[in-house]
Coordinates of C-alpha atoms in Angstrom, one line a residue:
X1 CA -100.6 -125.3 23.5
X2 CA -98.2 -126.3 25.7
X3 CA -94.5 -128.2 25.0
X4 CA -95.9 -131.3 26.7
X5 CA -98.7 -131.6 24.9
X6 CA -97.4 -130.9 21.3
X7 CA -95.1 -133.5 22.1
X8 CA -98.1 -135.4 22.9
X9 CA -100.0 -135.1 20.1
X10 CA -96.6 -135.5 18.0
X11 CA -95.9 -139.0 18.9
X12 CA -99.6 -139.7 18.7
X13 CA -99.6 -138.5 14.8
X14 CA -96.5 -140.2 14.2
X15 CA -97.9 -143.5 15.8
X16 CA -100.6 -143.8 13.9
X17 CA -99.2 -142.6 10.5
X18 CA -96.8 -145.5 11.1
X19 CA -99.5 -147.9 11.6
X20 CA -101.6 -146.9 9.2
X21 CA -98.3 -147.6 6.6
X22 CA -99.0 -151.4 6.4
X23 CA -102.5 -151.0 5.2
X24 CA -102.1 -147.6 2.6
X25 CA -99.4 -147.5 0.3
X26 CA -99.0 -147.8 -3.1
X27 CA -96.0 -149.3 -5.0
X28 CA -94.4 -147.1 -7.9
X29 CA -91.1 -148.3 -9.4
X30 CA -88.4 -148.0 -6.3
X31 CA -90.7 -146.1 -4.7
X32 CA -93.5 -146.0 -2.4
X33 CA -96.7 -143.8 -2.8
X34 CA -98.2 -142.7 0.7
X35 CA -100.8 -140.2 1.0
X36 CA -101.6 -140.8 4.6
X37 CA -98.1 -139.4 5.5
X38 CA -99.1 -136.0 3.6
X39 CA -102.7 -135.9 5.2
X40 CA -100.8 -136.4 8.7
X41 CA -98.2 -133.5 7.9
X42 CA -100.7 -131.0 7.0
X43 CA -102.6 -131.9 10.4
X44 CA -99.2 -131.9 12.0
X45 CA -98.2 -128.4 10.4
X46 CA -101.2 -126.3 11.0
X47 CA -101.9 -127.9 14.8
X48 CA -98.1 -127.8 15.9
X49 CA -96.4 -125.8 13.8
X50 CA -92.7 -126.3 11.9
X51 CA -91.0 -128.3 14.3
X52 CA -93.2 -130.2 15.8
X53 CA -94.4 -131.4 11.9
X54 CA -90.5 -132.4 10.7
X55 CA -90.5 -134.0 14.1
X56 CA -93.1 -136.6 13.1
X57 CA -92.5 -136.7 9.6
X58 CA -88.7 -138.0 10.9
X59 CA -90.2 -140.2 13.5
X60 CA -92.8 -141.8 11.2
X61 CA -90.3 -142.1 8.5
X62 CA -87.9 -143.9 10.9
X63 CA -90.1 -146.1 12.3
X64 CA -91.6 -147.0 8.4
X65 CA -87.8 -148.0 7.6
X66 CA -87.4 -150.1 11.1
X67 CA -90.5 -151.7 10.2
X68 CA -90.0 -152.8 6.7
X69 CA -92.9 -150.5 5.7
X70 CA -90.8 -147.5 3.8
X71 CA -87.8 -146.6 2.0
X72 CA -85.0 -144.1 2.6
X73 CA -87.0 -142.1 -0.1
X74 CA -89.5 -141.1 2.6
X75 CA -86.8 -139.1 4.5
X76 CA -86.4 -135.7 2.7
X77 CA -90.0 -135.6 0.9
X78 CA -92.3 -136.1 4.4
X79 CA -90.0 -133.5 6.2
X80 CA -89.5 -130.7 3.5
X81 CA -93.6 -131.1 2.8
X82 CA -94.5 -131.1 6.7
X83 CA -92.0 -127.6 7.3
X84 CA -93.0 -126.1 3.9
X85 CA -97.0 -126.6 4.9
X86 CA -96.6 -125.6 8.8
X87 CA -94.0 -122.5 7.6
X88 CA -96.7 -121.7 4.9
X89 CA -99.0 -121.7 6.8
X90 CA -97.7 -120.0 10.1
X91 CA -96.7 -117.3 8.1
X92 CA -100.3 -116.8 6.1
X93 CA -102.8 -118.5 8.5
X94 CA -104.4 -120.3 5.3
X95 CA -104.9 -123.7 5.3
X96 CA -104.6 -123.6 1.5
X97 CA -101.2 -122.1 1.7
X98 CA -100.3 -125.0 3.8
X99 CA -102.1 -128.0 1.7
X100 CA -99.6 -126.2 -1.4
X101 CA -97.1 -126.1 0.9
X102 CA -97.1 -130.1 1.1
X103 CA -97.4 -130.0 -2.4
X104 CA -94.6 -127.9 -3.3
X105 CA -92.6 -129.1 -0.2
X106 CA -92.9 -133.1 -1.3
X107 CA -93.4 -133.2 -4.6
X108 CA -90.9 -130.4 -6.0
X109 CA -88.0 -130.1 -3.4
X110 CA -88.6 -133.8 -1.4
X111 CA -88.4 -135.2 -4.7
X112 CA -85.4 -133.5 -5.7
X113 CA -83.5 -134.1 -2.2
X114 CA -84.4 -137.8 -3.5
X115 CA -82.3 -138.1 -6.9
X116 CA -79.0 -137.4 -4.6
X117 CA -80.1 -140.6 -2.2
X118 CA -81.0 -142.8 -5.0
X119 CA -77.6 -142.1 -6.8
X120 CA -74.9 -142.1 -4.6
X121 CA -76.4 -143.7 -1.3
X122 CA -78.4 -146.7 -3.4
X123 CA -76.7 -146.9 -7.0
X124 CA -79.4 -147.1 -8.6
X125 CA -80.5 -145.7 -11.9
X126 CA -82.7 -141.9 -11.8
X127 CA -83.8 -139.2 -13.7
X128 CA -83.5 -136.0 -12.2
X129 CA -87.2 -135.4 -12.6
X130 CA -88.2 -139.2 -12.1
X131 CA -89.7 -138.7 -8.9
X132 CA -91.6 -135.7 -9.5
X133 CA -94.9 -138.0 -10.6
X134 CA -94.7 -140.1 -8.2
X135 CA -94.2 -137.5 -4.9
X136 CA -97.1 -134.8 -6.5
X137 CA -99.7 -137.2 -7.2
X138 CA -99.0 -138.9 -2.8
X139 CA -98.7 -135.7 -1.5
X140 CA -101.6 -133.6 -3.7
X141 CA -103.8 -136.7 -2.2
X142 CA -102.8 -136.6 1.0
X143 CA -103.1 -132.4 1.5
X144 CA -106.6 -132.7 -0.4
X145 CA -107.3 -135.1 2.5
X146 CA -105.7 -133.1 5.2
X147 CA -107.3 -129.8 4.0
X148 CA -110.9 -131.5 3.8
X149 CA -110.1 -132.9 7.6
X150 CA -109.3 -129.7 9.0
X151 CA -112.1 -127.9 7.2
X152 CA -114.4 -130.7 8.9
X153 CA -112.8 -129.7 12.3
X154 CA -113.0 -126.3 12.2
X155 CA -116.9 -126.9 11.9
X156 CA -117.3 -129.3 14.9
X157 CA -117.3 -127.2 18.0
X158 CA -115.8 -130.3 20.3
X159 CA -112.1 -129.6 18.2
X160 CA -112.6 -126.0 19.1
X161 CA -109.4 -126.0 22.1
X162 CA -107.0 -127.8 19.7
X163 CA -107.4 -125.8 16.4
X164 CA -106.6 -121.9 17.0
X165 CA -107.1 -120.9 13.5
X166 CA -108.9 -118.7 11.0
X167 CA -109.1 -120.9 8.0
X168 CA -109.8 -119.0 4.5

């Protein structure tokens, strides 16, 4: 796939993730649980690859904060999840690899990037662990959605050009 086109499709993703923010979100303490952000990385990450993945996860993410629609939280967990799922999976061609990759990626690491932000950027009050819960269950949603997608793509002939993969 050429650069043009991965940007494309990049901007496209990012777009609609960033729509989509107004209408799927759930609120949880300071934070704010959004699976559609992990669904869209995992597409991002096994279409585009590493880059092309942070790239949206940073563009939706500032777009969610210009709109009113995120929090600064959003930042390190959508761009650790998207590289971790598109490095996974480049490395292993399995989309599995890549839905734990989110996981791992979001939930684990984003989550601990997080504590720093909320402490010294925000003031506010965190447990080390406090945003474990809350990033696992989002992103474990959003990669089971993701995965599912892509499975459902893989099957449908017309998707055939766009998704160069051996999925086990």
């Amino acid at each position: 796939m050429n650069q043009t086109r991965k940007l494309t499709y990049t901007a496209i993703l990012a777009a609609i993730t960033t729509a989509s923010s107004s209408v799927v979100y759930i609120p949880l303490g300071f934070a704010k649980i959004f699976p559609i952000q992990h669904f869209v990385n995992i597409l991002a990450a096994v279409m585009l690859g590493p880059w092309y993945a942070v790239m949206s996860a940073f563009l939706t993410s500032t777009m969610r904060n210009l709109l009113g629609t995120g929090s600064i939280f959003a930042y390190p967990g959508s761009m650790i999840g998207a590289f971790l799922a598109a490095f996974l999976y480049q490395k292993t061609k399995k989309l599995s690899f890549a839905a734990i990759g989110e996981v791992i990626g979001t939930g684990i690491l984003g989550a601990l990037a997080t504590y720093p932000i909320a402490i010294l950027l925000l003031g506010q009050e965190a447990t080390l662990l406090g945003f474990i819960p809350a990033f696992t269950m989002s992103s474990l949603a959003g990669a089971l959605l993701g995965f599912v997608m892509l499975k459902v793509m893989v099957q449908n002939k017309s998707f055939s050009g766009m998704l160069q993969m051996k999925i086990k």
